[in-house]
Coordinates of N, CA and C in Angstrom, one line a residue:
M1 N 83.0 162.3 84.6 CA 81.8 161.5 84.9 C 80.6 162.3 84.2
Y2 N 79.6 161.5 83.6 CA 78.4 162.1 83.1 C 77.4 161.5 83.9
Y3 N 76.2 162.4 83.9 CA 75.1 161.9 84.8 C 73.9 162.2 84.1
E4 N 72.6 161.4 84.5 CA 71.4 161.9 84.0 C 70.5 162.1 85.3
L5 N 69.9 163.1 85.3 CA 68.9 163.3 86.4 C 67.4 163.3 85.9
A6 N 66.5 162.2 86.1 CA 65.4 162.2 85.7 C 64.4 162.3 86.8
T7 N 63.3 163.1 86.6 CA 62.2 163.3 87.3 C 61.0 162.9 86.9
M8 N 60.4 162.1 87.6 CA 58.9 161.5 87.4 C 58.0 162.1 88.3
T9 N 56.7 162.6 87.7 CA 55.6 162.9 88.7 C 54.8 161.8 88.7
L10 N 54.3 161.1 89.9 CA 53.6 160.1 90.1 C 52.3 160.3 90.8
P11 N 51.5 159.4 90.5 CA 50.2 159.5 91.2 C 50.4 159.1 92.6
F12 N 49.5 159.7 93.5 CA 49.7 159.2 95.0 C 49.6 158.0 95.2
G13 N 50.7 157.3 96.1 CA 50.5 155.9 96.4 C 51.3 155.0 95.5
T14 N 52.1 155.5 94.5 CA 52.7 154.7 93.6 C 54.2 154.5 93.8
A15 N 54.7 155.4 94.6 CA 56.3 155.4 94.7 C 56.9 154.0 95.0
G16 N 56.3 153.2 95.7 CA 57.0 152.0 96.1 C 57.1 151.3 94.8
T17 N 56.1 151.2 94.1 CA 56.1 150.3 92.8 C 57.0 150.9 91.8
A18 N 57.0 152.1 91.7 CA 57.8 152.8 90.7 C 59.4 152.7 91.0
A19 N 59.7 152.7 92.4 CA 61.1 152.4 92.7 C 61.6 151.0 92.3
T20 N 60.8 150.1 92.5 CA 61.2 148.8 92.2 C 61.2 148.8 90.8
N21 N 60.4 149.2 90.0 CA 60.5 149.1 88.6 C 61.9 149.9 88.0
V22 N 62.1 151.1 88.6 CA 63.3 151.8 88.2 C 64.5 151.0 88.3
Q23 N 64.6 150.3 89.6 CA 65.7 149.3 89.8 C 65.8 148.3 88.9
A24 N 64.7 147.8 88.6 CA 64.7 146.7 87.5 C 65.3 147.1 86.1
Y25 N 64.7 148.2 85.8 CA 65.0 148.9 84.5 C 66.6 149.1 84.4
A26 N 67.0 149.8 85.4 CA 68.4 150.3 85.5 C 69.6 149.3 85.8
T27 N 69.1 148.1 86.0 CA 70.0 146.9 86.3 C 69.8 145.8 85.4
S28 N 69.0 146.2 84.4 CA 68.6 145.1 83.4 C 70.0 144.7 82.6
A29 N 69.8 143.6 81.8 CA 70.9 143.1 80.9 C 71.4 144.1 79.9
D30 N 70.3 144.9 79.3 CA 70.7 145.6 78.3 C 70.8 147.1 78.7
A31 N 70.9 147.4 80.2 CA 70.9 148.8 80.7 C 72.5 149.3 80.7
Q32 N 72.7 150.5 80.3 CA 73.8 151.1 80.3 C 74.0 152.1 81.5
G33 N 75.0 152.4 82.1 CA 75.3 153.1 83.2 C 75.0 152.6 84.6
E34 N 74.8 153.2 85.6 CA 74.8 152.8 87.1 C 73.8 153.8 87.6
L35 N 72.9 153.0 88.4 CA 72.0 153.7 89.3 C 72.6 154.1 90.4
L36 N 72.6 155.4 90.9 CA 73.2 156.0 91.8 C 72.3 156.3 93.0
G37 N 71.1 157.1 92.6 CA 70.2 157.7 93.6 C 68.8 157.4 93.1
C38 N 68.0 157.2 94.1 CA 66.6 157.2 93.7 C 65.7 157.8 94.9
W39 N 65.2 158.9 94.8 CA 64.6 159.6 96.0 C 63.2 159.9 95.5
F40 N 62.3 160.3 96.7 CA 61.2 160.8 96.6 C 61.0 162.0 97.3
T41 N 60.3 163.2 96.7 CA 60.5 164.4 97.2 C 59.6 164.5 98.6
D42 N 60.0 165.3 99.3 CA 59.6 165.6 100.8 C 59.0 167.0 101.0
I43 N 60.0 167.8 100.3 CA 59.8 169.4 100.4 C 60.2 169.9 99.1
G44 N 59.2 170.6 98.6 CA 59.3 171.3 97.3 C 58.3 170.7 96.5
V45 N 58.4 170.5 95.3 CA 57.3 169.9 94.4 C 57.1 168.3 94.9
L46 N 55.7 168.1 95.4 CA 55.7 166.6 95.8 C 55.2 165.6 94.9
N47 N 55.4 164.4 95.3 CA 55.0 163.3 94.3 C 55.7 163.2 93.3
Q48 N 57.2 163.6 93.5 CA 58.2 163.3 92.3 C 59.1 162.5 92.8
M49 N 59.5 161.6 91.9 CA 60.7 160.7 92.1 C 61.8 161.1 91.1
I50 N 63.0 161.3 92.0 CA 64.3 161.8 91.1 C 65.2 160.5 91.2
V51 N 65.8 160.4 90.0 CA 66.5 159.3 89.7 C 67.7 159.8 89.1
L52 N 69.1 159.5 89.7 CA 70.4 159.8 89.3 C 71.1 158.7 88.7
R53 N 71.6 158.8 87.5 CA 72.5 157.5 87.0 C 73.7 158.2 86.5
G54 N 74.8 157.2 86.5 CA 76.1 157.8 86.2 C 76.5 157.0 85.0
F55 N 77.4 157.8 84.3 CA 77.8 157.1 83.0 C 79.3 157.6 82.8
A56 N 80.2 156.5 82.3 CA 81.6 156.9 82.1 C 81.9 157.8 81.0
D57 N 81.2 157.9 80.1 CA 81.2 158.8 79.0 C 80.0 159.3 78.4
L58 N 80.0 160.4 77.4 CA 78.9 161.0 76.9 C 78.1 160.0 76.1
A59 N 79.1 159.1 75.3 CA 78.3 158.2 74.3 C 77.5 157.2 75.0
T60 N 77.9 156.7 76.1 CA 77.1 155.8 76.8 C 75.9 156.4 77.3
L61 N 75.9 157.7 77.9 CA 74.7 158.5 78.5 C 73.8 158.6 77.3
Q62 N 74.2 159.0 76.0 CA 73.3 159.1 75.0 C 72.8 158.0 74.4
A63 N 73.5 156.8 74.6 CA 72.9 155.5 74.1 C 71.9 155.1 75.1
E64 N 72.1 155.2 76.3 CA 70.9 154.9 77.4 C 69.8 155.9 77.1
R65 N 70.0 157.0 76.8 CA 69.0 157.9 76.7 C 68.1 157.5 75.4
E66 N 68.7 157.0 74.5 CA 67.8 156.6 73.3 C 67.1 155.4 73.6
R67 N 67.7 154.3 74.5 CA 67.1 153.2 74.9 C 65.7 153.7 75.8
T68 N 65.9 154.7 76.4 CA 64.7 155.0 77.3 C 63.7 155.6 76.5
Q69 N 64.1 156.5 75.6 CA 63.0 157.1 74.6 C 62.4 156.1 73.6
K70 N 63.0 154.9 73.4 CA 62.4 154.1 72.3 C 61.6 153.0 73.2
S71 N 61.9 153.0 74.6 CA 61.2 152.0 75.4 C 59.6 152.0 75.5
A72 N 58.8 151.0 75.7 CA 57.5 151.2 75.6 C 57.1 151.6 77.2
S73 N 58.1 151.4 78.0 CA 57.9 151.8 79.5 C 59.1 152.4 80.0
P74 N 59.4 153.7 79.8 CA 60.7 154.2 80.1 C 60.7 154.2 81.7
L75 N 62.0 153.8 82.0 CA 62.5 153.7 83.5 C 61.5 152.6 84.2
G76 N 60.8 151.8 83.2 CA 59.8 150.7 83.9 C 58.6 151.4 84.2
C77 N 58.4 152.5 84.0 CA 57.1 153.3 84.9 C 56.3 153.8 83.9
G78 N 56.3 153.6 82.6 CA 55.4 154.0 81.6 C 54.0 154.0 81.9
D79 N 53.6 153.0 82.7 CA 52.1 153.0 82.9 C 51.9 153.7 84.3
I80 N 52.9 154.2 84.7 CA 52.7 154.8 86.1 C 52.8 156.3 86.3
F81 N 54.0 156.8 85.6 CA 54.1 158.2 85.7 C 53.3 159.2 84.9
Q82 N 53.0 160.5 85.3 CA 52.2 161.4 84.7 C 53.1 162.2 83.9
T83 N 54.3 162.6 84.3 CA 55.3 163.2 83.5 C 56.6 162.6 83.7
L84 N 57.6 162.9 82.6 CA 58.9 162.3 82.9 C 59.9 163.5 82.1
E85 N 60.8 163.9 83.0 CA 61.9 164.8 82.4 C 63.1 164.1 82.5
Q86 N 64.0 164.1 81.6 CA 65.3 163.7 81.6 C 66.3 164.8 81.3
H87 N 67.5 165.0 82.0 CA 68.4 166.0 81.9 C 69.8 165.4 81.9
S88 N 70.7 165.7 80.9 CA 72.1 165.3 81.1 C 72.9 166.3 81.7
Y89 N 74.0 165.7 82.3 CA 74.9 166.6 83.2 C 76.4 166.1 82.9
K90 N 77.4 166.9 83.3 CA 78.7 166.6 83.4 C 79.3 167.1 84.6
G91 N 79.9 166.2 85.4 CA 80.3 166.5 86.8 C 81.4 167.5 86.7
F92 N 81.5 168.4 87.6 CA 82.5 169.5 87.7 C 83.9 168.7 87.7
P93 N 84.8 168.8 86.8 CA 85.9 168.0 86.6 C 86.9 167.6 87.7
W94 N 86.8 168.5 88.8 CA 87.7 168.2 89.9 C 86.9 167.3 91.1
M95 N 85.7 167.1 90.9 CA 85.0 166.3 91.8 C 85.1 164.7 91.6
K96 N 85.1 164.1 92.6 CA 85.3 162.6 92.6 C 83.8 162.1 91.9
P97 N 83.9 161.1 91.1 CA 82.8 160.5 90.7 C 81.8 160.0 92.0
V98 N 80.4 160.2 91.7 CA 79.5 159.9 92.7 C 79.5 158.2 92.9
R99 N 79.8 157.6 94.1 CA 79.6 156.4 94.4 C 78.5 156.1 95.4
P100 N 78.0 154.9 95.4 CA 76.9 154.4 96.4 C 77.4 154.6 97.8
S101 N 76.5 154.8 98.8 CA 76.9 155.0 100.1 C 77.7 154.0 100.8
A102 N 77.7 152.8 100.2 CA 78.4 151.7 100.9 C 79.9 152.0 100.5
E103 N 80.2 152.6 99.3 CA 81.5 152.7 98.8 C 82.0 154.1 99.4
S104 N 81.1 155.2 99.3 CA 81.7 156.5 99.4 C 81.7 156.8 101.0
G105 N 80.7 156.3 101.7 CA 80.5 156.7 103.1 C 79.6 157.8 103.2
I106 N 79.1 158.3 102.0 CA 78.0 159.5 102.3 C 76.7 158.9 102.4
V107 N 76.0 159.6 103.3 CA 74.7 159.0 103.7 C 73.9 160.3 104.0
G108 N 72.5 160.1 103.8 CA 71.6 161.2 104.2 C 71.1 160.9 105.7
P109 N 69.9 160.7 105.8 CA 68.9 160.3 104.8 C 68.2 161.4 104.1
V110 N 68.8 162.7 104.5 CA 67.9 163.8 104.0 C 68.9 164.3 102.9
Y111 N 68.4 164.5 101.6 CA 69.3 164.9 100.4 C 68.7 166.3 100.0
E112 N 69.6 167.2 99.7 CA 69.0 168.6 99.1 C 69.5 168.6 97.9
I113 N 68.5 168.8 96.8 CA 69.0 169.0 95.4 C 68.7 170.3 95.0
R114 N 69.8 171.2 94.6 CA 69.6 172.4 94.4 C 70.1 172.6 93.0
T115 N 69.3 173.5 92.2 CA 69.8 173.7 90.8 C 69.6 175.4 90.7
Y116 N 70.8 175.9 90.2 CA 71.0 177.4 89.9 C 71.1 177.6 88.5
G117 N 70.5 178.7 87.9 CA 70.8 179.2 86.7 C 72.1 179.8 86.8
I118 N 72.8 179.8 85.4 CA 74.1 180.5 85.4 C 74.1 181.6 84.4
K119 N 74.6 182.7 84.5 CA 74.6 183.9 83.5 C 75.7 183.4 82.3
T120 N 75.4 183.8 81.3 CA 76.4 183.7 80.2 C 77.8 184.1 80.6
G121 N 78.7 183.2 80.3 CA 80.2 183.3 80.7 C 80.4 182.9 82.1
G122 N 79.5 182.5 83.0 CA 79.6 182.1 84.3 C 80.0 180.7 84.4
V123 N 79.9 179.8 83.7 CA 80.2 178.3 83.9 C 81.5 178.1 84.5
Q124 N 82.7 178.7 83.8 CA 83.9 178.2 84.4 C 84.3 178.8 85.7
P125 N 83.7 180.3 85.8 CA 84.1 181.0 87.1 C 83.4 180.2 88.3
T126 N 82.1 179.6 88.0 CA 81.4 178.9 89.0 C 82.3 177.5 89.4
I127 N 82.7 176.7 88.3 CA 83.4 175.6 88.5 C 84.7 175.8 89.3
D128 N 85.4 177.0 89.1 CA 86.7 177.5 89.8 C 86.3 177.7 91.1
L129 N 85.4 178.7 91.4 CA 85.0 179.0 92.7 C 84.6 177.7 93.7
W130 N 83.8 176.8 93.1 CA 83.3 175.8 93.9 C 84.5 174.8 94.3
E131 N 85.5 174.7 93.4 CA 86.7 174.0 93.6 C 87.5 174.6 94.8
Q132 N 87.5 175.9 95.0 CA 88.2 176.4 96.2 C 87.3 176.4 97.5
Y133 N 86.0 176.5 97.2 CA 85.1 176.5 98.5 C 84.7 175.3 99.0
V134 N 84.4 174.4 98.1 CA 83.6 173.1 98.6 C 84.5 172.3 99.6
P135 N 85.7 172.2 99.6 CA 86.3 171.4 100.5 C 86.2 172.1 102.0
P136 N 86.3 173.2 102.4 CA 85.7 173.5 103.6 C 84.4 173.6 103.9
R137 N 83.6 173.8 102.9 CA 82.1 173.6 103.0 C 81.8 172.1 103.5
E138 N 82.6 171.2 102.9 CA 82.3 169.6 103.2 C 82.7 169.3 104.6
K139 N 83.5 170.1 105.2 CA 83.6 169.8 106.7 C 82.4 169.8 107.5
L140 N 81.4 170.4 107.0 CA 80.1 170.7 107.7 C 79.0 169.6 107.0
S141 N 79.2 169.4 105.8 CA 78.2 168.4 105.2 C 78.7 167.9 103.8
P142 N 78.7 166.7 103.5 CA 79.2 166.2 102.0 C 78.5 166.8 101.0
C143 N 79.1 167.3 99.9 CA 78.6 167.4 98.7 C 78.6 166.1 97.7
V144 N 77.5 165.6 97.4 CA 77.5 164.3 96.7 C 78.0 164.7 95.4
V145 N 77.5 165.8 94.7 CA 78.1 166.1 93.2 C 77.5 167.5 93.1
A146 N 78.5 168.0 92.2 CA 78.1 169.3 91.6 C 78.4 169.1 90.0
M147 N 77.4 169.5 89.2 CA 77.4 169.1 87.7 C 76.7 170.2 87.0
V148 N 77.3 170.3 85.8 CA 76.7 171.4 84.9 C 75.9 170.6 83.7
A149 N 74.6 171.4 83.6 CA 73.7 170.8 82.6 C 74.3 170.9 81.2
L150 N 74.1 169.8 80.3 CA 74.5 169.6 78.9 C 73.2 170.2 78.0
D151 N 72.1 170.3 78.5 CA 71.0 170.5 77.6 C 70.1 171.6 78.5
G152 N 69.2 172.2 77.5 CA 68.5 173.3 78.2 C 69.3 174.6 78.6
P153 N 68.5 175.4 79.6 CA 69.2 176.8 79.9 C 70.7 176.3 80.7
L154 N 71.4 177.4 80.7 CA 72.8 177.2 81.4 C 72.3 177.1 83.0
R155 N 72.9 176.2 83.6 CA 72.6 175.7 85.0 C 73.5 174.8 85.5
F156 N 73.5 174.6 86.8 CA 74.2 173.6 87.5 C 73.4 173.2 88.7
T157 N 73.6 172.0 89.0 CA 72.8 171.2 90.2 C 73.9 170.6 90.9
N158 N 73.5 170.9 92.3 CA 74.5 170.1 93.4 C 73.5 169.4 94.3
I159 N 74.1 168.3 94.9 CA 73.3 167.7 95.8 C 74.2 167.3 97.1
W160 N 73.4 167.7 98.3 CA 74.0 167.6 99.5 C 73.3 166.6 100.5
A161 N 74.1 166.0 101.4 CA 73.6 165.0 102.1 C 73.6 165.5 103.5
Y162 N 72.5 165.2 104.3 CA 72.6 165.6 105.9 C 71.9 164.5 106.6
P163 N 72.2 164.4 107.9 CA 71.5 163.4 108.6 C 70.1 163.7 109.0
T164 N 69.8 165.1 109.3 CA 68.5 165.4 109.6 C 68.3 166.8 109.0
L165 N 66.9 167.2 108.9 CA 66.7 168.7 108.6 C 67.3 169.8 109.4
D166 N 67.2 169.3 110.7 CA 67.9 170.4 111.8 C 69.4 170.4 111.4
A167 N 70.2 169.2 111.1 CA 71.4 169.4 110.7 C 71.8 170.2 109.4
R168 N 70.8 170.0 108.6 CA 71.0 170.9 107.4 C 70.9 172.5 107.8
S169 N 70.0 172.7 108.6 CA 69.9 174.2 108.8 C 71.1 174.7 109.6
K170 N 71.7 173.9 110.5 CA 72.8 174.3 111.4 C 73.9 174.4 110.3
A171 N 74.2 173.5 109.4 CA 75.4 173.5 108.6 C 75.2 174.7 107.7
R172 N 74.2 175.0 107.2 CA 74.0 176.2 106.3 C 74.4 177.4 107.1
A173 N 73.9 177.5 108.2 CA 74.0 178.7 109.1 C 75.7 178.9 109.5
D174 N 76.1 177.7 109.9 CA 77.5 177.9 110.3 C 78.3 178.3 109.2
A175 N 78.2 177.6 108.0 CA 78.8 177.9 106.8 C 78.9 179.6 106.4
V176 N 77.6 180.0 106.7 CA 77.5 181.5 106.5 C 78.3 182.3 107.5
A177 N 78.2 181.8 109.1 CA 78.9 182.5 110.0 C 80.2 182.4 109.8
Q178 N 80.9 181.4 109.3 CA 82.2 181.0 109.1 C 82.8 181.7 107.8
G179 N 81.9 182.2 106.9 CA 82.4 182.8 105.7 C 82.9 182.0 104.6
I180 N 82.5 180.6 104.8 CA 83.0 179.8 103.8 C 81.8 179.4 102.9
W181 N 80.6 179.9 102.7 CA 79.6 179.9 102.0 C 78.5 180.9 102.0
P182 N 78.0 181.2 100.9 CA 78.4 180.8 99.5 C 79.7 181.5 99.2
P183 N 80.2 180.7 98.0 CA 81.6 181.2 97.6 C 81.7 182.8 97.3
K184 N 82.6 183.4 97.6 CA 82.7 184.9 97.6 C 82.8 185.1 96.1
G185 N 82.0 185.9 95.6 CA 81.7 186.3 94.1 C 81.0 185.4 93.4
G186 N 80.5 184.2 94.0 CA 79.9 183.2 93.2 C 78.3 183.6 92.8
P187 N 77.6 184.3 93.7 CA 76.3 184.6 93.3 C 76.2 185.6 92.2
A188 N 77.2 186.4 91.8 CA 77.4 187.2 90.8 C 77.3 186.5 89.4
H189 N 77.5 185.3 89.3 CA 77.7 184.6 88.1 C 76.2 183.8 87.9
L190 N 75.1 183.9 88.9 CA 74.1 183.2 88.9 C 72.8 184.0 88.4
T191 N 71.9 183.3 88.1 CA 70.5 184.1 87.8 C 69.7 184.0 88.9
T192 N 68.5 184.4 88.8 CA 67.6 184.3 89.9 C 66.8 183.0 89.7
N193 N 67.0 182.2 89.0 CA 66.3 181.0 88.6 C 67.0 179.8 89.4
M194 N 66.4 179.7 90.8 CA 67.0 178.8 91.7 C 66.0 177.9 92.3
V195 N 66.2 176.7 92.4 CA 65.4 175.7 92.8 C 65.8 174.7 93.9
S196 N 65.2 174.5 95.0 CA 65.7 173.5 96.0 C 64.7 172.7 96.3
T197 N 65.0 171.3 96.3 CA 64.1 170.2 96.8 C 64.9 169.5 97.8
I198 N 63.9 169.0 98.9 CA 64.4 168.0 99.9 C 63.9 166.7 99.4
A199 N 64.6 165.7 99.3 CA 64.1 164.4 98.9 C 64.7 163.1 99.8
L200 N 64.0 162.2 100.0 CA 64.4 161.2 100.9 C 64.6 159.8 99.9
P201 N 65.7 159.1 100.5 CA 66.0 157.6 99.7 C 64.7 156.8 99.8
T202 N 64.5 156.1 98.5 CA 63.7 155.1 98.6 C 64.4 153.7 98.8
P203 N 63.9 152.6 99.1 CA 64.7 151.6 99.6 C 65.7 151.0 98.4
V204 N 65.4 151.2 97.2 CA 66.3 150.9 96.2 C 67.4 151.9 95.9
S205 N 67.6 152.9 96.6 CA 68.5 153.9 96.2 C 69.8 153.3 96.9
P206 N 71.0 153.3 96.0 CA 72.3 153.0 96.4 C 72.9 154.2 97.2
L207 N 72.4 155.4 97.3 CA 72.7 156.5 98.0 C 71.7 156.5 99.1
K208 N 72.0 156.1 100.4 CA 70.9 155.9 101.3 C 70.8 157.2 102.2

């Protein structure tokens, strides 16, 4: 499964309009791919909308990226956003494709979006370690997706769902106490370029 993670910086007070426009753009007759998540940041860099879309193959993702680049109003928000970034990803091959909450049962409403830089040669070891360690970690909280970037610096992004911020803190502490997270040896493959964002679903988000 391939994914696009788009981040828009919005003027204060425009999130509702932007979310509605994103939904219309992503579900229009000429759209390709599937809208999976539409969040607004709560902790981290504020006033940002993060949009996750899924694609069956790379060609479809690239075609939709071209449509967006040529659009007079990318993501339906050309007259709203101040900045727009789009990044392409491929899901870790052993992970199930991301599905909306109604199908997967994965719900937040607190989502943590974490991106880690990967050292040269560290992509496959990271994928392998996560295949080993994510299943026990998911007994504490579900991993929505882990995916490696196809553009820009070597990095991967993972998204976790929690019912509350307190539940997030407890799950992370319990995972460390039980020795199931972080994956043993995993940090050796990562750079110090690490970013974490807490975001909440907008009303149009299929991941609730």
